[in-house]
Coordinates of C-alpha atoms (C1' of nucleotides) in Angstrom, one line a residue:
Chain A
M1 CA 57.3 5.0 -114.9
E2 CA 57.8 2.6 -118.1
R3 CA 56.6 -0.9 -118.1
E4 CA 60.3 -2.4 -118.7
Q5 CA 62.0 -0.6 -115.9
A6 CA 58.7 -1.8 -113.5
L7 CA 59.3 -4.8 -114.8
E8 CA 62.5 -5.1 -113.9
R9 CA 62.0 -3.9 -109.9
L10 CA 58.8 -6.3 -109.7
N11 CA 61.1 -9.2 -110.8
A12 CA 63.4 -8.3 -108.1
L13 CA 60.4 -8.9 -105.5
V14 CA 60.1 -12.3 -106.7
G15 CA 60.0 -14.3 -103.6
K16 CA 59.6 -11.9 -101.0
D17 CA 57.0 -11.6 -98.8
L18 CA 54.5 -8.9 -98.9
R19 CA 53.4 -9.2 -95.9
P20 CA 56.4 -7.3 -94.1
L21 CA 56.2 -4.7 -96.8
A22 CA 52.5 -3.6 -95.7
A23 CA 54.2 -3.3 -92.4
Q24 CA 56.7 -1.0 -93.7
Y25 CA 54.6 1.2 -96.1
T26 CA 51.8 1.6 -93.1
L27 CA 49.5 0.0 -95.0
T28 CA 46.3 -1.2 -93.6
V29 CA 45.9 -5.4 -94.0
F30 CA 43.8 -5.7 -90.8
T31 CA 41.7 -3.0 -88.8
P32 CA 41.9 -2.6 -85.5
S33 CA 38.3 -3.9 -85.4
G34 CA 39.4 -7.1 -87.6
S35 CA 38.2 -6.1 -90.9
R36 CA 40.0 -6.6 -93.8
N37 CA 41.5 -4.3 -96.4
K38 CA 41.1 -6.8 -99.5
G39 CA 43.3 -4.3 -101.6
W40 CA 46.5 -4.5 -99.4
A41 CA 48.5 -6.3 -101.6
G42 CA 47.7 -4.3 -104.5
H43 CA 48.5 -1.3 -102.3
V44 CA 51.7 -2.9 -101.5
I45 CA 52.9 -3.3 -104.8
E46 CA 52.0 0.6 -105.7
R47 CA 54.1 1.6 -103.6
Y48 CA 56.8 -0.6 -104.0
L49 CA 57.1 1.1 -107.5
G50 CA 55.9 4.7 -105.6
L51 CA 52.3 5.3 -107.0
P52 CA 50.4 6.9 -104.6
L53 CA 46.7 5.8 -104.2
N54 CA 44.0 6.9 -106.0
S55 CA 40.7 6.5 -107.6
S56 CA 40.8 7.5 -111.4
R57 CA 39.4 5.3 -113.6
A58 CA 42.8 6.0 -116.4
P59 CA 45.2 3.0 -116.5
N60 CA 47.0 3.5 -113.9
F61 CA 50.5 4.1 -115.2
G62 CA 49.3 6.3 -118.1
S63 CA 50.1 3.6 -120.7
W64 CA 49.8 0.6 -118.8
E65 CA 48.2 -1.0 -116.1
L66 CA 49.1 -2.6 -112.8
K67 CA 46.7 -5.8 -111.6
V68 CA 48.2 -8.2 -108.4
V69 CA 46.1 -11.6 -107.7
P70 CA 46.2 -14.2 -105.6
F71 CA 47.3 -18.0 -106.5
K72 CA 46.6 -20.9 -104.7
L73 CA 47.7 -24.2 -104.1
T74 CA 46.2 -27.4 -105.7
H75 CA 45.8 -30.6 -104.1
A76 CA 47.8 -31.7 -106.9
G77 CA 51.0 -28.9 -105.9
A78 CA 50.2 -26.3 -108.9
L79 CA 49.6 -22.9 -108.1
V80 CA 46.5 -21.9 -110.0
P81 CA 44.3 -18.5 -109.8
K82 CA 42.5 -18.3 -106.8
E83 CA 39.8 -15.4 -108.2
T84 CA 38.5 -14.2 -111.2
M85 CA 40.1 -10.1 -111.6
A86 CA 38.1 -6.8 -111.4
I87 CA 38.9 -5.3 -114.4
T88 CA 37.3 -1.8 -114.7
M89 CA 33.8 -0.4 -114.0
L90 CA 31.2 -1.0 -116.4
D91 CA 29.3 2.0 -117.7
P92 CA 26.3 1.7 -120.2
V93 CA 26.4 4.8 -121.4
E94 CA 29.9 4.3 -122.8
V95 CA 29.4 0.7 -123.8
I96 CA 27.0 2.0 -125.9
Q97 CA 28.7 4.6 -127.3
K98 CA 32.1 3.3 -127.9
P99 CA 33.3 0.1 -130.0
F100 CA 35.4 -1.8 -128.3
E101 CA 38.8 0.0 -129.4
E102 CA 38.0 3.0 -127.8
S103 CA 36.4 1.5 -124.3
H104 CA 38.4 1.4 -120.7
L105 CA 38.1 -2.4 -120.7
Y106 CA 40.0 -2.4 -123.8
M107 CA 42.3 0.3 -123.1
K108 CA 43.2 -1.7 -119.5
L109 CA 43.9 -5.1 -121.2
K110 CA 46.0 -3.7 -124.2
K111 CA 49.1 -3.5 -122.0
Q112 CA 49.9 -4.5 -118.6
I113 CA 51.9 -6.0 -116.1
V114 CA 50.1 -8.7 -113.4
V115 CA 52.0 -9.8 -110.6
A116 CA 50.7 -13.4 -108.6
R117 CA 51.0 -13.7 -105.1
T118 CA 50.4 -16.8 -103.2
W119 CA 47.6 -16.9 -100.8
V120 CA 47.4 -18.9 -98.1
D121 CA 44.9 -18.5 -95.7
Q122 CA 42.6 -15.6 -94.7
S123 CA 44.8 -14.7 -91.9
E124 CA 47.8 -13.9 -94.9
S125 CA 50.5 -14.1 -92.3
V126 CA 52.5 -14.7 -95.1
S127 CA 52.3 -14.1 -99.3
L128 CA 54.9 -14.2 -101.5
V129 CA 55.4 -12.7 -105.1
H130 CA 54.9 -15.9 -107.1
K131 CA 55.3 -15.0 -110.8
V132 CA 55.2 -11.6 -112.3
A133 CA 53.7 -11.0 -116.2
T134 CA 53.7 -8.9 -118.6
F135 CA 50.6 -8.8 -120.9
D136 CA 49.6 -7.4 -124.3
L137 CA 46.0 -8.3 -125.9
G138 CA 47.2 -8.1 -129.1
D139 CA 44.9 -8.7 -131.8
G140 CA 44.6 -12.3 -132.2
E141 CA 42.6 -15.0 -131.5
L142 CA 42.2 -13.8 -128.1
Y143 CA 41.6 -10.1 -128.9
R144 CA 38.3 -11.1 -130.9
A145 CA 37.0 -13.3 -128.1
I146 CA 36.9 -10.7 -125.8
K147 CA 35.6 -8.2 -128.3
Q148 CA 32.9 -11.0 -128.8
D149 CA 32.7 -10.9 -125.0
Y150 CA 32.2 -6.7 -125.3
E151 CA 29.7 -7.1 -128.1
L152 CA 27.9 -9.6 -126.4
I153 CA 27.4 -7.5 -123.4
R154 CA 26.8 -4.3 -125.7
E155 CA 23.8 -6.2 -127.0
Q156 CA 22.2 -7.6 -123.8
I157 CA 22.4 -3.8 -122.7
K158 CA 20.5 -2.3 -125.5
T159 CA 17.8 -5.3 -126.1
S160 CA 17.2 -5.9 -122.4
G161 CA 18.8 -3.5 -120.2
F162 CA 21.7 -2.7 -118.1
L163 CA 20.3 -4.1 -115.1
S164 CA 19.8 -7.5 -116.8
L165 CA 23.7 -8.2 -116.9
S166 CA 24.9 -10.8 -114.9
G167 CA 27.8 -12.5 -114.5
K168 CA 27.0 -15.3 -116.7
L169 CA 27.8 -13.8 -119.7
G170 CA 31.1 -13.8 -121.5
R171 CA 33.5 -16.2 -121.8
Y172 CA 36.9 -14.6 -120.7
V173 CA 35.2 -11.2 -119.7
Q174 CA 31.8 -10.8 -117.3
P175 CA 30.0 -8.3 -116.5
R176 CA 29.3 -8.9 -112.7
T177 CA 27.5 -6.6 -110.0
K178 CA 30.0 -4.6 -108.0
G179 CA 29.2 -2.4 -105.1
P180 CA 26.5 -1.7 -103.4
G181 CA 24.2 -4.6 -103.5
G182 CA 21.1 -5.7 -102.0
N183 CA 18.3 -6.0 -103.9
A184 CA 18.8 -4.3 -107.0
P185 CA 22.7 -4.0 -107.3
R186 CA 23.0 -0.6 -109.6
T187 CA 26.4 -1.4 -110.2
R188 CA 28.6 -3.7 -112.5
A189 CA 32.3 -3.9 -113.3
F190 CA 33.8 -5.9 -116.2
Y191 CA 35.7 -9.1 -114.6
A192 CA 38.3 -11.2 -116.0
R193 CA 37.3 -14.9 -115.6
T194 CA 40.0 -17.1 -113.9
Q195 CA 40.9 -18.8 -117.3
L196 CA 41.8 -15.5 -118.9
V197 CA 44.2 -14.9 -116.0
S198 CA 45.6 -18.1 -116.5
L199 CA 46.4 -17.3 -119.9
I200 CA 48.0 -14.1 -118.9
F201 CA 50.5 -16.5 -116.8
A202 CA 50.7 -19.1 -119.6
E203 CA 53.8 -19.6 -121.1
P204 CA 54.2 -18.3 -124.4
V205 CA 54.2 -21.2 -127.4
I206 CA 57.4 -21.0 -129.4
E207 CA 56.7 -22.2 -132.4
V208 CA 59.8 -24.5 -133.6
P209 CA 59.5 -24.9 -137.1
G210 CA 60.3 -28.9 -138.0
S211 CA 60.9 -29.6 -134.8
G212 CA 56.8 -31.2 -134.4
I213 CA 55.8 -29.5 -132.0
E214 CA 53.9 -26.7 -134.8
Chain B
dC1 C1' 28.7 8.5 -103.3
dT2 C1' 31.6 6.2 -106.5
dA3 C1' 36.1 5.3 -108.5
dT4 C1' 40.0 2.7 -107.2
dG5 C1' 42.8 -1.3 -104.6
dA6 C1' 40.6 -6.2 -104.8
dT7 C1' 39.0 -11.0 -101.9
dC8 C1' 34.9 -12.7 -99.1
dA9 C1' 30.0 -14.8 -99.2
dT10 C1' 26.8 -17.7 -100.9
dC11 C1' 24.7 -20.4 -103.8
dC12 C1' 24.2 -24.4 -106.5
Chain C
dG1 C1' 34.8 -26.4 -105.7
dG2 C1' 33.6 -23.1 -109.0
dA3 C1' 30.6 -19.3 -110.3
dT4 C1' 28.1 -15.6 -109.6
dG5 C1' 26.8 -12.0 -105.9
dA6 C1' 28.6 -9.0 -101.9
dT7 C1' 31.6 -6.5 -99.3
dC8 C1' 36.0 -4.3 -97.1
dA9 C1' 39.6 0.1 -97.2
dT10 C1' 41.0 3.9 -98.8
dA11 C1' 40.5 8.5 -101.8
dG12 C1' 38.6 12.3 -104.3

DNA sequence: CTATGATCATCC
DNA sequence: GGATGATCATAG
């Protein structure tokens, strides 16, 4: 499916509650024993768009990537990102070999649709589709900043080793442990910091020459 | 077992 | 309360 078509379909979902849809698609939110399927909202959106669940590392729609992130209400009444956003696994061999432009990280950030859903509490009794954003990394300042994060991570792998990577690194994109933890986590993934998630949902600045807002 | 979908839990 | 590490369900 092309991104434009998916965007239309998703915009029709704004304001709707995802929870009944999970039931309709017979997706697990909580197992009978009470543990949770953390990816339930993402699965609902994928099913809604007609995508079968799979675990391929390529962008899920071929040329563009779909994500859903929870937003929470602040005391001031604004909806803001609740969490960082997992992007893709970090393969040290690939990162050392490939420049940013050829990386999985870049492919996943190049063109995407990100759906914000409301998060109330862990019972997930309701979750409304809040906002749908298209995002293209482009070739501007943000592109250069994220490429810098990638290069930083790359250098640290070279100088100190893959296992030295921690979530402290990176301004917009961080390398965090993911997968089996314990004494010595062996795997890392790229995560978008909440600041980057905010930028993805920020209204584009429209410059009006002569308006004084330039 | 490791990837996907992600959020939870703990530490500061 | 934010940042970092750990973890859950499911598919291949």
